[in-house]
PDB file of N, CA and C in Angstrom:
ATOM      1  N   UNK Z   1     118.112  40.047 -48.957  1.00 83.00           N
ATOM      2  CA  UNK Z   1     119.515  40.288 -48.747  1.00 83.00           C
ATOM      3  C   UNK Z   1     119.984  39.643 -47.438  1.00 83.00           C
ATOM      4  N   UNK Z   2     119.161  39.705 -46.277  1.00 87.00           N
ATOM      5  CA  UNK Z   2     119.737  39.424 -44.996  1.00 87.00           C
ATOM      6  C   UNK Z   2     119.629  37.647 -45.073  1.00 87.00           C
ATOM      7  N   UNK Z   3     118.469  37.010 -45.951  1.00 92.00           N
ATOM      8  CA  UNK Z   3     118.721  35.670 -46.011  1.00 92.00           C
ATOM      9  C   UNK Z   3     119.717  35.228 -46.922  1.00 92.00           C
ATOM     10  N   UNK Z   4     120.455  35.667 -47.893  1.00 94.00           N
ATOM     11  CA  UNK Z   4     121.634  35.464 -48.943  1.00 94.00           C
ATOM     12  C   UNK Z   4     122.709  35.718 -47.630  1.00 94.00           C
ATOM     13  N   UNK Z   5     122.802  36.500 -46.779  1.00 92.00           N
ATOM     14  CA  UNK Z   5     123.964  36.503 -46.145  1.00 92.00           C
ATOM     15  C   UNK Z   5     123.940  35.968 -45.471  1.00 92.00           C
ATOM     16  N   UNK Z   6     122.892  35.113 -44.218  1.00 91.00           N
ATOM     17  CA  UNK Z   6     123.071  34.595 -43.485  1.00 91.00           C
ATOM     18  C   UNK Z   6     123.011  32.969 -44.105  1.00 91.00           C
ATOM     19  N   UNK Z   7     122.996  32.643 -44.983  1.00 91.00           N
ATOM     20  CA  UNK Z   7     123.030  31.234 -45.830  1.00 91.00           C
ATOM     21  C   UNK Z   7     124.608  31.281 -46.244  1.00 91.00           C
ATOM     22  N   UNK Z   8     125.255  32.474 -47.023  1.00 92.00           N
ATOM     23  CA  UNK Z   8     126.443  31.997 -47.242  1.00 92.00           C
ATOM     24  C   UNK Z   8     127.296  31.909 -45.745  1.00 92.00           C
ATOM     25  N   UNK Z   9     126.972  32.641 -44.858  1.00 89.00           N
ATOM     26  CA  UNK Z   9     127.809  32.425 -43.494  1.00 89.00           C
ATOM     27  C   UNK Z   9     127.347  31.070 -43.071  1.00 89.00           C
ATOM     28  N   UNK Z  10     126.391  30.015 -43.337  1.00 89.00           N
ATOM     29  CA  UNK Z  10     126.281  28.757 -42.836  1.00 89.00           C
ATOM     30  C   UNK Z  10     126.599  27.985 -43.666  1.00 89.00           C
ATOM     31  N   UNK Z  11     126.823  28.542 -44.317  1.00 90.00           N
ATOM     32  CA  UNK Z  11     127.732  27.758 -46.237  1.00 90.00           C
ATOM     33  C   UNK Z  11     128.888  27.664 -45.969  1.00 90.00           C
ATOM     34  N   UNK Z  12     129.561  28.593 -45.483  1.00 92.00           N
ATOM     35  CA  UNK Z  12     131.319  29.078 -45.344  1.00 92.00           C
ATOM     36  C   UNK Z  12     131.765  27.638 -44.515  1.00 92.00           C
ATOM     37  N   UNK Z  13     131.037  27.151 -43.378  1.00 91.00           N
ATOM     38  CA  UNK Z  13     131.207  26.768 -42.171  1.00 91.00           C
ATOM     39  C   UNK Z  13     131.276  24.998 -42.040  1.00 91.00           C
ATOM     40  N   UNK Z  14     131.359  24.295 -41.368  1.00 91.00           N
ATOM     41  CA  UNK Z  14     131.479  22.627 -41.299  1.00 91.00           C
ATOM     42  C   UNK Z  14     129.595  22.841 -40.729  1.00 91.00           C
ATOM     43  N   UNK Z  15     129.033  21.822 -40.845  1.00 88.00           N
ATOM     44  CA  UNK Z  15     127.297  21.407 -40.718  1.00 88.00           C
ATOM     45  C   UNK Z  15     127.584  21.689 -38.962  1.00 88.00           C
ATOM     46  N   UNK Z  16     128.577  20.900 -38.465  1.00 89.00           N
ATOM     47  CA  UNK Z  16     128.464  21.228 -37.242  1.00 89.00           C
ATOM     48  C   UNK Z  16     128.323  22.659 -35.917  1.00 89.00           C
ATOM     49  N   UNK Z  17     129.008  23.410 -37.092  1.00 90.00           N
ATOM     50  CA  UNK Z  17     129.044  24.661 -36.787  1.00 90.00           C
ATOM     51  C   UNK Z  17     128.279  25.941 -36.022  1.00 90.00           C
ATOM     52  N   UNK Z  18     128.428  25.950 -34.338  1.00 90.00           N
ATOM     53  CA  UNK Z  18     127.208  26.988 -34.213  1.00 90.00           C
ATOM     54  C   UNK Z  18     127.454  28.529 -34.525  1.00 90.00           C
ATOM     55  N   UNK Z  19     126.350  29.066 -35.525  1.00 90.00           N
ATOM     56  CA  UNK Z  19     126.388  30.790 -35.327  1.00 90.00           C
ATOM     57  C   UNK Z  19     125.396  30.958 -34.773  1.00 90.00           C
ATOM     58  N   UNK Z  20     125.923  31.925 -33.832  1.00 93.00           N
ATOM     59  CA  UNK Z  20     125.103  32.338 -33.707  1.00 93.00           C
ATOM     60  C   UNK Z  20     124.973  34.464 -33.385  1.00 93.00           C
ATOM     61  N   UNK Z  21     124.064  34.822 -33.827  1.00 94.00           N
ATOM     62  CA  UNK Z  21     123.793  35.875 -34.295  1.00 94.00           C
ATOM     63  C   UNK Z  21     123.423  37.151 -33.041  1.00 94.00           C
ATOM     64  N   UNK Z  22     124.016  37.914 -32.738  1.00 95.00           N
ATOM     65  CA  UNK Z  22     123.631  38.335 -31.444  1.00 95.00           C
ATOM     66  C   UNK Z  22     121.748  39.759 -31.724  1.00 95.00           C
ATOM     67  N   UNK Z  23     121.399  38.960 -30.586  1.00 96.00           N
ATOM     68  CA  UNK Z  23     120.510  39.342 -30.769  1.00 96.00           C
ATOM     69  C   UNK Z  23     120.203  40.853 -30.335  1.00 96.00           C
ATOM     70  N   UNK Z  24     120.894  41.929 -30.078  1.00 94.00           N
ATOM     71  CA  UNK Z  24     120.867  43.086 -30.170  1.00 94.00           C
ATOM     72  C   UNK Z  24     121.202  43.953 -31.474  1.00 94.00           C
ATOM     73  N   UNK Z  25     121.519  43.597 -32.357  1.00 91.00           N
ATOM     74  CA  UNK Z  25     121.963  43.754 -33.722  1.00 91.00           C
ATOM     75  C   UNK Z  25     120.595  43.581 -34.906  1.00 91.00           C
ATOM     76  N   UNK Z  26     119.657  42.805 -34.354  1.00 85.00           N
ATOM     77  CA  UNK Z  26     118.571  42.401 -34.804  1.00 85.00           C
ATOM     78  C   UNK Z  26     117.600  42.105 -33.384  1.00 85.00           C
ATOM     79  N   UNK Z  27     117.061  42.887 -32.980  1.00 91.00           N
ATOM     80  CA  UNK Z  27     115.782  42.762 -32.220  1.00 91.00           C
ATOM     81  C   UNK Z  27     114.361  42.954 -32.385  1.00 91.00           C
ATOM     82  N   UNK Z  28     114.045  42.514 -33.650  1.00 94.00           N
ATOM     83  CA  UNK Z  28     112.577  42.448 -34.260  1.00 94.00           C
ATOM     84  C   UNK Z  28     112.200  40.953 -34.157  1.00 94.00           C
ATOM     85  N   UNK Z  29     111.633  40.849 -33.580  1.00 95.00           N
ATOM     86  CA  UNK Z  29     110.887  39.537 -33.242  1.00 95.00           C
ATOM     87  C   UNK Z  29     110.649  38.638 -34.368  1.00 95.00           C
ATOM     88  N   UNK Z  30     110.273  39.236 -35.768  1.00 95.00           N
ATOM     89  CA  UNK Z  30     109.923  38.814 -37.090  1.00 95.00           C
ATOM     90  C   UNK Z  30     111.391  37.993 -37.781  1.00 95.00           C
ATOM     91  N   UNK Z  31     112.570  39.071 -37.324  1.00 95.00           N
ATOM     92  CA  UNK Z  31     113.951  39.066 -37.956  1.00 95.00           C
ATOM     93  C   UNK Z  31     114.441  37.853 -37.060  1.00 95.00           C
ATOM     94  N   UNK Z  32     114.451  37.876 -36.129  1.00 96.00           N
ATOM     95  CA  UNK Z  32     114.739  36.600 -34.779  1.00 96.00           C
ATOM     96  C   UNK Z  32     114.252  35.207 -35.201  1.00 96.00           C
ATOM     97  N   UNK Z  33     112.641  35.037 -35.655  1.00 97.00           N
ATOM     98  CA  UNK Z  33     112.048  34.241 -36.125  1.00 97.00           C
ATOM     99  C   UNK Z  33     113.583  33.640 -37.682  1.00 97.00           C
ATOM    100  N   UNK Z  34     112.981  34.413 -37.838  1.00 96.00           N
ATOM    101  CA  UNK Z  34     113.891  34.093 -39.402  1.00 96.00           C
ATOM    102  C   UNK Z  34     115.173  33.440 -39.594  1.00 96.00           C
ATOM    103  N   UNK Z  35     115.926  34.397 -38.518  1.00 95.00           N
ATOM    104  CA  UNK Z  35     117.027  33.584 -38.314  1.00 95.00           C
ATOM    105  C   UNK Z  35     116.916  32.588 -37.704  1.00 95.00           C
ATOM    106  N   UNK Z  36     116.434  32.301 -36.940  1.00 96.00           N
ATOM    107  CA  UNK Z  36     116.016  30.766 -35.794  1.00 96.00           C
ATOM    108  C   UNK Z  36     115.956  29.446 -37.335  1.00 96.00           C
ATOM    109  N   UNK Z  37     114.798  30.443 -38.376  1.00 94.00           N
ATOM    110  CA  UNK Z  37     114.095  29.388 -39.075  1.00 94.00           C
ATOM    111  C   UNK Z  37     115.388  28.688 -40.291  1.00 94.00           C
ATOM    112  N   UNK Z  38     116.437  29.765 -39.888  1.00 93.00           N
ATOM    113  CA  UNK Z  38     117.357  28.825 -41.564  1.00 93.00           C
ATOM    114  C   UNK Z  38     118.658  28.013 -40.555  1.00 93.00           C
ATOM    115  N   UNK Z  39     118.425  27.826 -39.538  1.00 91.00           N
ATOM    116  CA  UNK Z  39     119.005  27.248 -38.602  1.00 91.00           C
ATOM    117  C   UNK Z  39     120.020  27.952 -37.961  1.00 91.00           C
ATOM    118  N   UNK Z  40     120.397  29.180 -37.581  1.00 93.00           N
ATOM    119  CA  UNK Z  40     121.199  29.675 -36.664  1.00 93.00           C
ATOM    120  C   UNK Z  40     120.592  30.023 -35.328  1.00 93.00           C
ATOM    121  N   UNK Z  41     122.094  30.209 -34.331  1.00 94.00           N
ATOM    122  CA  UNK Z  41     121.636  30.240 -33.313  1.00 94.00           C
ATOM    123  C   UNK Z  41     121.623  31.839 -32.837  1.00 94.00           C
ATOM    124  N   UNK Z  42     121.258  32.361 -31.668  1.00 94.00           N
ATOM    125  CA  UNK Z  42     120.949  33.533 -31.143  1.00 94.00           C
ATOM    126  C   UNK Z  42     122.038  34.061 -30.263  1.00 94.00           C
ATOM    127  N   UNK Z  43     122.898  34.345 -29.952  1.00 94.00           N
ATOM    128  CA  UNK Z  43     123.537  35.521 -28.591  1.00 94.00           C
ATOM    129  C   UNK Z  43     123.000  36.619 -28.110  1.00 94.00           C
ATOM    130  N   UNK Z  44     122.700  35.922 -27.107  1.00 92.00           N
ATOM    131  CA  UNK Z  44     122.049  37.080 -25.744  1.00 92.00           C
ATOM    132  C   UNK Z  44     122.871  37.233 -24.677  1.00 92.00           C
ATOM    133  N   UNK Z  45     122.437  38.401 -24.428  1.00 90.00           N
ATOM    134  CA  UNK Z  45     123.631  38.947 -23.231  1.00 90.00           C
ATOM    135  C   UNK Z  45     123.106  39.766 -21.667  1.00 90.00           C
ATOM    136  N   UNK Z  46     121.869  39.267 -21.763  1.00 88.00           N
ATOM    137  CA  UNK Z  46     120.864  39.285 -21.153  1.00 88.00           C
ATOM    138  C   UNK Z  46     120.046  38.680 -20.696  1.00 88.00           C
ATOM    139  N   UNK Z  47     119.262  38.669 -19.817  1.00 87.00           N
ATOM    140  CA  UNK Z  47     117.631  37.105 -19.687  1.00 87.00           C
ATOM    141  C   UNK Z  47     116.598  37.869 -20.331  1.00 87.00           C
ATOM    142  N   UNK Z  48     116.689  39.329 -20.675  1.00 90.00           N
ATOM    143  CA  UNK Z  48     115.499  39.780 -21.438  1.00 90.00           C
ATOM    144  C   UNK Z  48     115.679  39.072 -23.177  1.00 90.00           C
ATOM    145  N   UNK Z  49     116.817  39.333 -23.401  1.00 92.00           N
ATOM    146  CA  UNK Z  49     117.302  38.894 -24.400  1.00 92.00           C
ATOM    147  C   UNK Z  49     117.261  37.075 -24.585  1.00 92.00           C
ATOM    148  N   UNK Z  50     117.413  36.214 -23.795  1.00 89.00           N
ATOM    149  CA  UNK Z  50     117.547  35.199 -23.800  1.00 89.00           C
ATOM    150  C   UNK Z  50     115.877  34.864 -23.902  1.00 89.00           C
ATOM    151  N   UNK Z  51     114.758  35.183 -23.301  1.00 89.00           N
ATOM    152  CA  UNK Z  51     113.361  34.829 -23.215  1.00 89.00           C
ATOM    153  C   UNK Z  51     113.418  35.392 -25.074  1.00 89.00           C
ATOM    154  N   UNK Z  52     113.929  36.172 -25.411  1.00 94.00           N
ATOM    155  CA  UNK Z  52     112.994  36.810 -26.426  1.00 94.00           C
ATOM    156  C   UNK Z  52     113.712  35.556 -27.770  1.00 94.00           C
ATOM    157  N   UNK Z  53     114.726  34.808 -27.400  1.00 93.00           N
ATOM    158  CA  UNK Z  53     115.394  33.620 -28.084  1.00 93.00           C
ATOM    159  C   UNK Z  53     114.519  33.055 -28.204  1.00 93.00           C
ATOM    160  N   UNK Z  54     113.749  32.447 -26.869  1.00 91.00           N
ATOM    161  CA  UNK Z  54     112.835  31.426 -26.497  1.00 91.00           C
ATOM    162  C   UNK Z  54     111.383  31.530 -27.242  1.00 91.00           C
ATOM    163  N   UNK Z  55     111.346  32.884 -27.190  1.00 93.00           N
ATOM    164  CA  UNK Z  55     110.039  32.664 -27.725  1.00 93.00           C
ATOM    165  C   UNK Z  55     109.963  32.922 -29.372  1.00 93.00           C
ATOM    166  N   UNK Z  56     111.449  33.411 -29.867  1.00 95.00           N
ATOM    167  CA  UNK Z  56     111.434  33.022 -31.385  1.00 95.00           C
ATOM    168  C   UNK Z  56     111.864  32.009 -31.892  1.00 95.00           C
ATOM    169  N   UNK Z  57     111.720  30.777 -30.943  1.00 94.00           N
ATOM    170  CA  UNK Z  57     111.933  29.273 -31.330  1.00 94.00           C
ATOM    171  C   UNK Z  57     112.837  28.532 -31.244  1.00 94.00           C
ATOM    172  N   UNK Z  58     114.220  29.775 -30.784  1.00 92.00           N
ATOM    173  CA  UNK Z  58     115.615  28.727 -30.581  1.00 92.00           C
ATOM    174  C   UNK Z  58     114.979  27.609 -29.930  1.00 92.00           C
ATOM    175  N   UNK Z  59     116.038  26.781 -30.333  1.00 89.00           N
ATOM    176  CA  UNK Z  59     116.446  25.759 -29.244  1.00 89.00           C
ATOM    177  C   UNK Z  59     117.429  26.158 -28.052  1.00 89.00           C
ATOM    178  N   UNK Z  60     117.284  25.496 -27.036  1.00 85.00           N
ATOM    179  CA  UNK Z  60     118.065  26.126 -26.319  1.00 85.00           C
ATOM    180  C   UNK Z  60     119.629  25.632 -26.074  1.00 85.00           C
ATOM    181  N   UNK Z  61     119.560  24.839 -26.950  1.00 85.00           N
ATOM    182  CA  UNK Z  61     121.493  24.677 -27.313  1.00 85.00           C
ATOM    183  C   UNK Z  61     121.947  25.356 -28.027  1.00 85.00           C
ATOM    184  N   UNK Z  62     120.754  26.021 -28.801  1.00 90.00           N
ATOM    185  CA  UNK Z  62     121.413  27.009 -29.891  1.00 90.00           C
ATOM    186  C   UNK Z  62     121.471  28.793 -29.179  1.00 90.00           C
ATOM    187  N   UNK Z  63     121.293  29.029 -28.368  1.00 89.00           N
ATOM    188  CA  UNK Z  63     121.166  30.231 -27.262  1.00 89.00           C
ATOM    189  C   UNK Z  63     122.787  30.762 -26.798  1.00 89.00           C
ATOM    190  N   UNK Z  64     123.270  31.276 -27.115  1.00 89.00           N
ATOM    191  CA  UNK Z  64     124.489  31.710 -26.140  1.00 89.00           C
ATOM    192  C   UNK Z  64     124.299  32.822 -25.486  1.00 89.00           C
ATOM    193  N   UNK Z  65     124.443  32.137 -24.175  1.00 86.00           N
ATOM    194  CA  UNK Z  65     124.294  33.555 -23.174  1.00 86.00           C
ATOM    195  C   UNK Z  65     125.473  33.696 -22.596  1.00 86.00           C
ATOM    196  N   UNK Z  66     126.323  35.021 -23.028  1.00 83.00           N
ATOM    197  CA  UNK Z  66     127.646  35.122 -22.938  1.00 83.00           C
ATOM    198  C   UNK Z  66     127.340  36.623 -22.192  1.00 83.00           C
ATOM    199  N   UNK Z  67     126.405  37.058 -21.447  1.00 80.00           N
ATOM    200  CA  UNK Z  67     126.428  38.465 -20.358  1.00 80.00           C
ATOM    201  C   UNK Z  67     128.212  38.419 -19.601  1.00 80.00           C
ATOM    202  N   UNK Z  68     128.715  39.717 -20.014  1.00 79.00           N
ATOM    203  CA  UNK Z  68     130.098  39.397 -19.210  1.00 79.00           C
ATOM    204  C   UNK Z  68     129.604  39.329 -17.597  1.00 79.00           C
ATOM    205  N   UNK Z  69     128.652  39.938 -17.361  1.00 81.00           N
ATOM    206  CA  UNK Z  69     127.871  40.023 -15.703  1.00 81.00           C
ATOM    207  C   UNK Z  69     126.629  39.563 -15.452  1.00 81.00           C
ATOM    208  N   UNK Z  70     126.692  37.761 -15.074  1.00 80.00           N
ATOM    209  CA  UNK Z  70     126.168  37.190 -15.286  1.00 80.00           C
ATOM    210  C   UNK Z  70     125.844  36.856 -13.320  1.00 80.00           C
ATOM    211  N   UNK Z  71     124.546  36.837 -12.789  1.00 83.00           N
ATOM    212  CA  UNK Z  71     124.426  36.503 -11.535  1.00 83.00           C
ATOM    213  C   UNK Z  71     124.427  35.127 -11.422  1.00 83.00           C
ATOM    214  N   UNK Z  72     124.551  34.530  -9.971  1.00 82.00           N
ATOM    215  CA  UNK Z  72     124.641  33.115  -9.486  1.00 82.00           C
ATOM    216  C   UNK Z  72     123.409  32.756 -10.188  1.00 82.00           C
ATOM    217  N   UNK Z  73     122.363  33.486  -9.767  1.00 81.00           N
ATOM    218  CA  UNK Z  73     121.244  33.110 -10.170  1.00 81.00           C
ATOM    219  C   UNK Z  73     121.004  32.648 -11.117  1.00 81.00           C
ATOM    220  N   UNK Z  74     121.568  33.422 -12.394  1.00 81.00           N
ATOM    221  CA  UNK Z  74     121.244  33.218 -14.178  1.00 81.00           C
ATOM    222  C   UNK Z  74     122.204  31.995 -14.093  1.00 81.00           C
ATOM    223  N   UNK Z  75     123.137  32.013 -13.863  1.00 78.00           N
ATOM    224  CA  UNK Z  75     124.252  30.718 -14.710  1.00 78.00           C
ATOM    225  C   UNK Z  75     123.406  29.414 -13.697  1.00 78.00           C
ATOM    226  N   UNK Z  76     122.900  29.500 -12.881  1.00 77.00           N
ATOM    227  CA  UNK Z  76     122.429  27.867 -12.175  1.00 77.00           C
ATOM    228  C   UNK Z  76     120.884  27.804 -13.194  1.00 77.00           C
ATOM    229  N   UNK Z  77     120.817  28.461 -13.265  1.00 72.00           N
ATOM    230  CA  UNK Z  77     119.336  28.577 -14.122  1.00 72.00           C
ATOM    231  C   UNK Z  77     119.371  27.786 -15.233  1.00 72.00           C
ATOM    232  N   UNK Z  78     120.071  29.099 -16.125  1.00 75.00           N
ATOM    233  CA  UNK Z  78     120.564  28.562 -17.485  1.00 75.00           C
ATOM    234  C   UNK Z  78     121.399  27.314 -17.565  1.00 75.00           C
ATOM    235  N   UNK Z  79     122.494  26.962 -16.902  1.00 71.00           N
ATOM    236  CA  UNK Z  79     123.242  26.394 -17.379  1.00 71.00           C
ATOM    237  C   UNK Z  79     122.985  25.102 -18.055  1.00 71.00           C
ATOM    238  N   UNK Z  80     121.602  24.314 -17.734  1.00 62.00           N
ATOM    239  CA  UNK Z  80     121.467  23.038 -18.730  1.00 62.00           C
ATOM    240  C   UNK Z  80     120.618  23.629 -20.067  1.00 62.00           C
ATOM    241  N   UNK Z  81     120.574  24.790 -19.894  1.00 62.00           N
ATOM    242  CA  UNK Z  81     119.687  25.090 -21.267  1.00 62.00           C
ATOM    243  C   UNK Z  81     120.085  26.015 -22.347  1.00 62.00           C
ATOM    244  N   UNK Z  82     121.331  26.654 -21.791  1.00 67.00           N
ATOM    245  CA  UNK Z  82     121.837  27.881 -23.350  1.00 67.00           C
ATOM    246  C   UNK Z  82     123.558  27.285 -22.677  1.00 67.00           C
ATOM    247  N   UNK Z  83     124.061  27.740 -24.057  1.00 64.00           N
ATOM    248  CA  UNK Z  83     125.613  27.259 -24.123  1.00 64.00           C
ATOM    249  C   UNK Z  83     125.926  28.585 -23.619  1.00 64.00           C
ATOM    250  N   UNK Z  84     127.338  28.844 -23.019  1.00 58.00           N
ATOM    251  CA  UNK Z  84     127.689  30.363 -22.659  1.00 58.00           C
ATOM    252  C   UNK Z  84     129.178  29.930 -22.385  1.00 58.00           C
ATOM    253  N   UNK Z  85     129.997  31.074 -22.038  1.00 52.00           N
ATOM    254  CA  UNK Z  85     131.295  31.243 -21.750  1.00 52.00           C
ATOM    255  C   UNK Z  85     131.009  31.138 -19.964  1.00 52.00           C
ATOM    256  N   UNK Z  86     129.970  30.425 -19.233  1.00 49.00           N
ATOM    257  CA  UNK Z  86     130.386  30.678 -17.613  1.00 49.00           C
ATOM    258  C   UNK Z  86     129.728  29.459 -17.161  1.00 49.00           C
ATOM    259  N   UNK Z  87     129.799  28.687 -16.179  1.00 47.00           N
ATOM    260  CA  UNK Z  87     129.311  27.522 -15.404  1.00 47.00           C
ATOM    261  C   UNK Z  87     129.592  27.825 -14.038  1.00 47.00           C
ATOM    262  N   UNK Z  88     128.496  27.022 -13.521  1.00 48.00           N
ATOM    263  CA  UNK Z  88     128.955  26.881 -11.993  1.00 48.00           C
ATOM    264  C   UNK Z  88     130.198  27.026 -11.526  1.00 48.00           C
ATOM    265  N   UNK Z  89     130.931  26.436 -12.128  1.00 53.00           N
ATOM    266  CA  UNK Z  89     132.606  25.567 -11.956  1.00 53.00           C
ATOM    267  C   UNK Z  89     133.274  27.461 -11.859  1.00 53.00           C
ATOM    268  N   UNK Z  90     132.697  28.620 -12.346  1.00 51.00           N
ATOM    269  CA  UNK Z  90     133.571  29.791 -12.048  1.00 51.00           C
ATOM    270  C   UNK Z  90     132.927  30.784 -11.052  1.00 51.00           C
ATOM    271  N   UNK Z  91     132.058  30.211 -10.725  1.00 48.00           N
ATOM    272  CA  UNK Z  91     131.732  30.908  -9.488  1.00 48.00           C
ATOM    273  C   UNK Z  91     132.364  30.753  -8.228  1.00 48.00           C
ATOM    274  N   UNK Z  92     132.587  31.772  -7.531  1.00 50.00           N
ATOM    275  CA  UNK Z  92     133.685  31.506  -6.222  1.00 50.00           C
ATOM    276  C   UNK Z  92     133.426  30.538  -5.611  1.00 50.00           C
ATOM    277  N   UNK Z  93     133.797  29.737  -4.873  1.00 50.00           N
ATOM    278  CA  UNK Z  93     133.833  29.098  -3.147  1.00 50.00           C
ATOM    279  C   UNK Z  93     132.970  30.408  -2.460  1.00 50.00           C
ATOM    280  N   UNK Z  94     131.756  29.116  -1.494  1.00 47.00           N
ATOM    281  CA  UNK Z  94     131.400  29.893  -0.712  1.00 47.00           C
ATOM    282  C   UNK Z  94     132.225  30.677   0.723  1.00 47.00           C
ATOM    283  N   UNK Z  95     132.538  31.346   1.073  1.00 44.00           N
ATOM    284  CA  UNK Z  95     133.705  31.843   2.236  1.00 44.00           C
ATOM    285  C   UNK Z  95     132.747  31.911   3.355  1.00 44.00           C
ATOM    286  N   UNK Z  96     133.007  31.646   4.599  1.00 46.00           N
ATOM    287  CA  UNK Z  96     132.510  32.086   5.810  1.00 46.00           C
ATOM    288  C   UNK Z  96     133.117  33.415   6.500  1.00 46.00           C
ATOM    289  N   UNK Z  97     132.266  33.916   7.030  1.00 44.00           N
ATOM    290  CA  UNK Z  97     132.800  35.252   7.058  1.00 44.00           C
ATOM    291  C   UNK Z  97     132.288  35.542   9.164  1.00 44.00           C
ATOM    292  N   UNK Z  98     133.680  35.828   9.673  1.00 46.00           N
ATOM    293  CA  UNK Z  98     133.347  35.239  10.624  1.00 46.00           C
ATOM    294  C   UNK Z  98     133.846  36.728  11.413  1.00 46.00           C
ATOM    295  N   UNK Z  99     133.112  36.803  12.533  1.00 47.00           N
ATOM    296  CA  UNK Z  99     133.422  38.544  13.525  1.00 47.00           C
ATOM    297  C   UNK Z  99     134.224  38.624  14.572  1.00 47.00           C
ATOM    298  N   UNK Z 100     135.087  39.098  14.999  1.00 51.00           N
ATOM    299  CA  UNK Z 100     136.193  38.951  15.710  1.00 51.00           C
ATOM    300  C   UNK Z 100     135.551  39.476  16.827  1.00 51.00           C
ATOM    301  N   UNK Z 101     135.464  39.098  17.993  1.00 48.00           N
ATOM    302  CA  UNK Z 101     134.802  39.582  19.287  1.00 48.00           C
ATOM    303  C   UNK Z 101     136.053  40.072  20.204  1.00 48.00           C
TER     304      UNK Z 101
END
């Protein structure tokens, strides 16, 4: 059943099309595999979540890491390797922060 539905949702769609499937909705490693294997992609919202992409075979263009609270850290990390809603480009300006004597 879950492969009939996830075939007509890549049926519905143009070839170019990424789904991808968030991976808290399905977190069985077996089920992850599966979907990876009929070509969709994964949404993680997490780096626990994003490794567990990795190691069920995404590719990592096919990865969306869309965490609404995402650290400096994760988006410089990630950013050449999972697609997401954040880049460098929205992280603040660094400010100097200076003490009035």
């Amino acid at each position: 059943m879950i492969n009939d539905r996830l075939d007509r949702l890549k049926n519905a769609f143009p070839d170019d099309a990424l789904h991808a499937i968030p991976i808290k909705t399905n977190p069985l490693f077996f089920i992850l595999q599966n979907i990876v294997s009929r070509g969709l992609g994964l949404e993680a919202a997490s780096m626990e979540e994003v490794l567990l992409a990795i190691n069920a075979g995404t590719e990592a263009s096919r990865i969306v890491f869309d965490s609404p609270a995402k650290t400096r850290q994760e988006i410089l990390h990630l950013r050449d390797h999972c697609r997401g809603s954040s880049s460098p480009k929205e992280l603040p300006a660094p400010t100097r922060h200076t003490v009035a004597r």
